[in-house]
Amino acid sequence: MAVERTLSIIKPDATRRNLTGKINARFEDAGLRIVAQKRLQLTREQAEKFYAVHAERSFFNDLCTFMTSGPVVVQVLEGEGAVLRNREIMGATNPANAAPGTIRADFAESVEANSVHGSDSPENAANEIAFFFSQIEILS
Ligand code: RTP
Ligand code: MG
């Protein structure tokens, strides 16, 4: 399987509860490398642009409010099949449906405050990485 990169976001519910290190350990224990990482607070404009694909969904406004409610940690994860691998480590969107041992099963508060974001395809990963990072900020 090819080495890929994916964009991960540790969401405000998780940074608020001081879970950044515990979540990063899940990625590293699964063989993914954190090759770029920064902590920032999204502006409303950035959140709306990042989640533009969901603009027509009923939860869009609440999602943007939540994602701007505190610091996030944006990061690039690298490894074999990183996009799918990260989705497995994260678990299902709704923690009630997430497999035992996944980040969302163990840490998420609700379907919205679900602790992590991960790109859902290699194409989206490339766009999402470019949204936050320049090439010189990513070090394999
Ligand atoms: P993500 O994009 O954050 O990695 O999560 P995902 O692919 O598993 O879920 P997606 O369908 O892309 O939804 C994006 C985020 O919107 C929030 N959400 N709220 N209230 C709701 O019913 C609802 N549904 C989704 C979650 O924060 C979800 O991760
Ligand atoms: Mg998604």
PDB file of C-alpha atoms and ligand atoms in Angstrom:
ATOM      1  CA  MET A   1       0.000   0.000   0.000  1.00  0.00           C
ATOM      2  CA  ALA A   2       1.259   3.477  -0.865  1.00  0.00           C
ATOM      3  CA  VAL A   3       2.487   5.991   1.693  1.00  0.00           C
ATOM      4  CA  GLU A   4      -0.147   8.728   1.949  1.00  0.00           C
ATOM      5  CA  ARG A   5      -0.771  11.898   3.892  1.00  0.00           C
ATOM      6  CA  THR A   6      -4.053  12.902   5.517  1.00  0.00           C
ATOM      7  CA  LEU A   7      -5.251  15.984   7.364  1.00  0.00           C
ATOM      8  CA  SER A   8      -6.274  15.489  10.988  1.00  0.00           C
ATOM      9  CA  ILE A   9      -7.868  18.036  13.305  1.00  0.00           C
ATOM     10  CA  ILE A  10      -8.073  17.587  17.062  1.00  0.00           C
ATOM     11  CA  LYS A  11     -11.340  19.434  17.718  1.00  0.00           C
ATOM     12  CA  PRO A  12     -12.157  21.997  20.473  1.00  0.00           C
ATOM     13  CA  ASP A  13     -13.904  19.461  22.744  1.00  0.00           C
ATOM     14  CA  ALA A  14     -10.663  17.465  22.900  1.00  0.00           C
ATOM     15  CA  THR A  15      -8.210  20.367  23.330  1.00  0.00           C
ATOM     16  CA  ARG A  16     -10.487  21.697  26.112  1.00  0.00           C
ATOM     17  CA  ARG A  17     -10.160  18.383  27.971  1.00  0.00           C
ATOM     18  CA  ASN A  18      -6.351  18.290  27.484  1.00  0.00           C
ATOM     19  CA  LEU A  19      -6.500  15.182  25.274  1.00  0.00           C
ATOM     20  CA  THR A  20      -4.006  16.204  22.557  1.00  0.00           C
ATOM     21  CA  GLY A  21      -1.240  13.908  23.800  1.00  0.00           C
ATOM     22  CA  LYS A  22      -3.512  10.912  24.330  1.00  0.00           C
ATOM     23  CA  ILE A  23      -4.957  11.311  20.816  1.00  0.00           C
ATOM     24  CA  ASN A  24      -1.519  11.750  19.244  1.00  0.00           C
ATOM     25  CA  ALA A  25      -0.411   8.524  20.962  1.00  0.00           C
ATOM     26  CA  ARG A  26      -3.256   6.688  19.179  1.00  0.00           C
ATOM     27  CA  PHE A  27      -1.914   7.861  15.805  1.00  0.00           C
ATOM     28  CA  GLU A  28       1.702   7.035  16.614  1.00  0.00           C
ATOM     29  CA  ASP A  29       0.865   3.648  18.133  1.00  0.00           C
ATOM     30  CA  ALA A  30      -0.938   2.796  14.882  1.00  0.00           C
ATOM     31  CA  GLY A  31       2.160   3.605  12.849  1.00  0.00           C
ATOM     32  CA  LEU A  32       1.145   7.029  11.548  1.00  0.00           C
ATOM     33  CA  ARG A  33       3.744   9.793  11.780  1.00  0.00           C
ATOM     34  CA  ILE A  34       2.807  13.375  12.705  1.00  0.00           C
ATOM     35  CA  VAL A  35       4.794  15.198  10.002  1.00  0.00           C
ATOM     36  CA  ALA A  36       3.278  18.665  10.619  1.00  0.00           C
ATOM     37  CA  GLN A  37       1.297  20.118  13.502  1.00  0.00           C
ATOM     38  CA  LYS A  38       0.054  23.475  14.798  1.00  0.00           C
ATOM     39  CA  ARG A  39      -2.437  24.793  17.318  1.00  0.00           C
ATOM     40  CA  LEU A  40      -4.747  27.601  16.217  1.00  0.00           C
ATOM     41  CA  GLN A  41      -8.256  28.965  16.618  1.00  0.00           C
ATOM     42  CA  LEU A  42     -10.338  28.890  13.450  1.00  0.00           C
ATOM     43  CA  THR A  43     -12.136  32.046  12.396  1.00  0.00           C
ATOM     44  CA  ARG A  44     -15.784  31.747  11.375  1.00  0.00           C
ATOM     45  CA  GLU A  45     -14.735  32.390   7.788  1.00  0.00           C
ATOM     46  CA  GLN A  46     -12.132  29.588   7.877  1.00  0.00           C
ATOM     47  CA  ALA A  47     -14.579  27.105   9.420  1.00  0.00           C
ATOM     48  CA  GLU A  48     -17.258  27.881   6.829  1.00  0.00           C
ATOM     49  CA  LYS A  49     -14.728  27.508   4.021  1.00  0.00           C
ATOM     50  CA  PHE A  50     -13.254  24.270   5.407  1.00  0.00           C
ATOM     51  CA  TYR A  51     -16.718  22.696   5.789  1.00  0.00           C
ATOM     52  CA  ALA A  52     -18.219  24.265   2.628  1.00  0.00           C
ATOM     53  CA  VAL A  53     -19.202  20.775   1.402  1.00  0.00           C
ATOM     54  CA  HIS A  54     -21.694  20.664   4.316  1.00  0.00           C
ATOM     55  CA  ALA A  55     -23.101  24.192   3.732  1.00  0.00           C
ATOM     56  CA  GLU A  56     -26.614  22.924   2.982  1.00  0.00           C
ATOM     57  CA  ARG A  57     -26.750  20.481   5.914  1.00  0.00           C
ATOM     58  CA  SER A  58     -28.935  21.229   8.922  1.00  0.00           C
ATOM     59  CA  PHE A  59     -25.940  20.939  11.273  1.00  0.00           C
ATOM     60  CA  PHE A  60     -23.680  23.360   9.329  1.00  0.00           C
ATOM     61  CA  ASN A  61     -24.230  26.446  11.487  1.00  0.00           C
ATOM     62  CA  ASP A  62     -23.820  24.549  14.768  1.00  0.00           C
ATOM     63  CA  LEU A  63     -20.744  22.766  13.404  1.00  0.00           C
ATOM     64  CA  CYS A  64     -19.049  26.079  12.511  1.00  0.00           C
ATOM     65  CA  THR A  65     -19.919  27.511  15.936  1.00  0.00           C
ATOM     66  CA  PHE A  66     -18.454  24.433  17.631  1.00  0.00           C
ATOM     67  CA  MET A  67     -15.290  24.380  15.514  1.00  0.00           C
ATOM     68  CA  THR A  68     -14.561  28.039  16.380  1.00  0.00           C
ATOM     69  CA  SER A  69     -15.362  27.605  20.100  1.00  0.00           C
ATOM     70  CA  GLY A  70     -11.757  26.962  21.164  1.00  0.00           C
ATOM     71  CA  PRO A  71      -8.311  25.958  19.940  1.00  0.00           C
ATOM     72  CA  VAL A  72      -7.841  23.117  17.482  1.00  0.00           C
ATOM     73  CA  VAL A  73      -4.689  21.204  16.591  1.00  0.00           C
ATOM     74  CA  VAL A  74      -4.298  20.745  12.845  1.00  0.00           C
ATOM     75  CA  GLN A  75      -1.846  18.104  11.739  1.00  0.00           C
ATOM     76  CA  VAL A  76      -0.634  16.070   8.801  1.00  0.00           C
ATOM     77  CA  LEU A  77      -0.412  12.322   9.390  1.00  0.00           C
ATOM     78  CA  GLU A  78       1.735  10.176   7.111  1.00  0.00           C
ATOM     79  CA  GLY A  79       1.877   6.426   6.635  1.00  0.00           C
ATOM     80  CA  GLU A  80       0.758   3.497   4.530  1.00  0.00           C
ATOM     81  CA  GLY A  81      -2.857   4.031   3.508  1.00  0.00           C
ATOM     82  CA  ALA A  82      -2.999   6.949   5.950  1.00  0.00           C
ATOM     83  CA  VAL A  83      -6.421   8.259   4.859  1.00  0.00           C
ATOM     84  CA  LEU A  84      -8.302   5.022   5.522  1.00  0.00           C
ATOM     85  CA  ARG A  85      -6.086   4.015   8.424  1.00  0.00           C
ATOM     86  CA  ASN A  86      -6.869   7.278  10.208  1.00  0.00           C
ATOM     87  CA  ARG A  87     -10.608   6.868   9.592  1.00  0.00           C
ATOM     88  CA  GLU A  88     -10.356   3.435  11.251  1.00  0.00           C
ATOM     89  CA  ILE A  89      -8.489   4.842  14.256  1.00  0.00           C
ATOM     90  CA  MET A  90     -11.071   7.666  14.596  1.00  0.00           C
ATOM     91  CA  GLY A  91     -14.170   5.460  14.435  1.00  0.00           C
ATOM     92  CA  ALA A  92     -17.675   6.340  13.240  1.00  0.00           C
ATOM     93  CA  THR A  93     -18.879   9.960  13.216  1.00  0.00           C
ATOM     94  CA  ASN A  94     -21.418   9.246  15.962  1.00  0.00           C
ATOM     95  CA  PRO A  95     -19.566   7.868  19.009  1.00  0.00           C
ATOM     96  CA  ALA A  96     -22.594   5.692  19.773  1.00  0.00           C
ATOM     97  CA  ASN A  97     -21.743   3.766  16.590  1.00  0.00           C
ATOM     98  CA  ALA A  98     -17.943   3.879  16.919  1.00  0.00           C
ATOM     99  CA  ALA A  99     -16.071   0.597  17.388  1.00  0.00           C
ATOM    100  CA  PRO A 100     -14.539  -0.050  20.812  1.00  0.00           C
ATOM    101  CA  GLY A 101     -10.977   1.241  21.098  1.00  0.00           C
ATOM    102  CA  THR A 102     -11.419   4.013  18.532  1.00  0.00           C
ATOM    103  CA  ILE A 103     -10.750   7.651  19.433  1.00  0.00           C
ATOM    104  CA  ARG A 104     -14.404   8.621  19.098  1.00  0.00           C
ATOM    105  CA  ALA A 105     -15.647   5.649  21.135  1.00  0.00           C
ATOM    106  CA  ASP A 106     -13.221   6.518  23.922  1.00  0.00           C
ATOM    107  CA  PHE A 107     -13.226  10.335  23.883  1.00  0.00           C
ATOM    108  CA  ALA A 108     -16.087  11.902  21.852  1.00  0.00           C
ATOM    109  CA  GLU A 109     -18.839  13.746  23.714  1.00  0.00           C
ATOM    110  CA  SER A 110     -21.505  13.684  20.960  1.00  0.00           C
ATOM    111  CA  VAL A 111     -22.017  13.334  17.208  1.00  0.00           C
ATOM    112  CA  GLU A 112     -20.910  16.971  16.859  1.00  0.00           C
ATOM    113  CA  ALA A 113     -18.226  17.204  19.559  1.00  0.00           C
ATOM    114  CA  ASN A 114     -16.530  14.076  18.278  1.00  0.00           C
ATOM    115  CA  SER A 115     -12.911  14.993  19.088  1.00  0.00           C
ATOM    116  CA  VAL A 116     -11.250  14.518  15.684  1.00  0.00           C
ATOM    117  CA  HIS A 117     -11.567  15.201  11.985  1.00  0.00           C
ATOM    118  CA  GLY A 118      -9.883  13.130   9.286  1.00  0.00           C
ATOM    119  CA  SER A 119      -9.885  13.582   5.512  1.00  0.00           C
ATOM    120  CA  ASP A 120     -12.201  11.120   3.744  1.00  0.00           C
ATOM    121  CA  SER A 121     -10.276  10.616   0.467  1.00  0.00           C
ATOM    122  CA  PRO A 122      -6.736  11.192  -0.850  1.00  0.00           C
ATOM    123  CA  GLU A 123      -8.057  14.005  -3.090  1.00  0.00           C
ATOM    124  CA  ASN A 124      -9.742  15.791  -0.175  1.00  0.00           C
ATOM    125  CA  ALA A 125      -6.651  15.172   1.954  1.00  0.00           C
ATOM    126  CA  ALA A 126      -4.456  17.054  -0.535  1.00  0.00           C
ATOM    127  CA  ASN A 127      -6.860  20.014  -0.560  1.00  0.00           C
ATOM    128  CA  GLU A 128      -7.310  20.041   3.226  1.00  0.00           C
ATOM    129  CA  ILE A 129      -3.546  19.848   3.853  1.00  0.00           C
ATOM    130  CA  ALA A 130      -3.005  22.795   1.479  1.00  0.00           C
ATOM    131  CA  PHE A 131      -5.740  24.705   3.370  1.00  0.00           C
ATOM    132  CA  PHE A 132      -3.547  24.781   6.508  1.00  0.00           C
ATOM    133  CA  PHE A 133       0.067  24.047   5.554  1.00  0.00           C
ATOM    134  CA  SER A 134       2.698  25.086   3.055  1.00  0.00           C
ATOM    135  CA  GLN A 135       5.063  22.423   1.727  1.00  0.00           C
ATOM    136  CA  ILE A 136       8.001  23.657   3.829  1.00  0.00           C
ATOM    137  CA  GLU A 137       6.005  23.115   7.044  1.00  0.00           C
ATOM    138  CA  ILE A 138       5.643  19.366   6.369  1.00  0.00           C
ATOM    139  CA  LEU A 139       8.679  17.267   7.306  1.00  0.00           C
ATOM    140  CA  SER A 140       8.602  13.518   6.757  1.00  0.00           C
TER     141      SER A 140
HETATM  142  P1  RTP B   1     -15.081  14.793   9.937  1.00  0.00           P
HETATM  143  O1  RTP B   1     -15.393  15.354   8.579  1.00  0.00           O
HETATM  144  O2  RTP B   1     -15.083  15.837  11.023  1.00  0.00           O
HETATM  145  O3  RTP B   1     -13.844  13.949   9.934  1.00  0.00           O
HETATM  146  O4  RTP B   1     -16.235  13.777  10.342  1.00  0.00           O
HETATM  147  P2  RTP B   1     -16.996  12.730   9.452  1.00  0.00           P
HETATM  148  O5  RTP B   1     -16.400  12.684   8.069  1.00  0.00           O
HETATM  149  O6  RTP B   1     -17.043  11.465  10.230  1.00  0.00           O
HETATM  150  O7  RTP B   1     -18.441  13.358   9.409  1.00  0.00           O
HETATM  151  P3  RTP B   1     -19.113  14.369   8.354  1.00  0.00           P
HETATM  152  O8  RTP B   1     -20.338  13.728   7.830  1.00  0.00           O
HETATM  153  O9  RTP B   1     -18.078  14.846   7.373  1.00  0.00           O
HETATM  154  O10 RTP B   1     -19.545  15.564   9.286  1.00  0.00           O
HETATM  155  C1  RTP B   1     -18.611  16.548   9.655  1.00  0.00           C
HETATM  156  C2  RTP B   1     -18.779  16.867  11.117  1.00  0.00           C
HETATM  157  O11 RTP B   1     -20.023  17.532  11.340  1.00  0.00           O
HETATM  158  C3  RTP B   1     -20.497  17.204  12.637  1.00  0.00           C
HETATM  159  N1  RTP B   1     -21.804  16.562  12.508  1.00  0.00           N
HETATM  160  N2  RTP B   1     -22.824  16.884  13.262  1.00  0.00           N
HETATM  161  N3  RTP B   1     -25.368  17.046  14.440  1.00  0.00           N
HETATM  162  C4  RTP B   1     -25.159  16.137  13.496  1.00  0.00           C
HETATM  163  O12 RTP B   1     -25.981  15.362  13.132  1.00  0.00           O
HETATM  164  C5  RTP B   1     -23.838  16.105  12.888  1.00  0.00           C
HETATM  165  N4  RTP B   1     -23.470  15.317  11.895  1.00  0.00           N
HETATM  166  C6  RTP B   1     -22.168  15.611  11.663  1.00  0.00           C
HETATM  167  C7  RTP B   1     -19.490  16.265  13.280  1.00  0.00           C
HETATM  168  O13 RTP B   1     -18.553  17.057  14.029  1.00  0.00           O
HETATM  169  C8  RTP B   1     -18.825  15.663  12.060  1.00  0.00           C
HETATM  170  O14 RTP B   1     -17.558  15.143  12.393  1.00  0.00           O
HETATM  171 MG    MG B   2     -16.099  14.388   6.881  1.00  0.00          MG
END
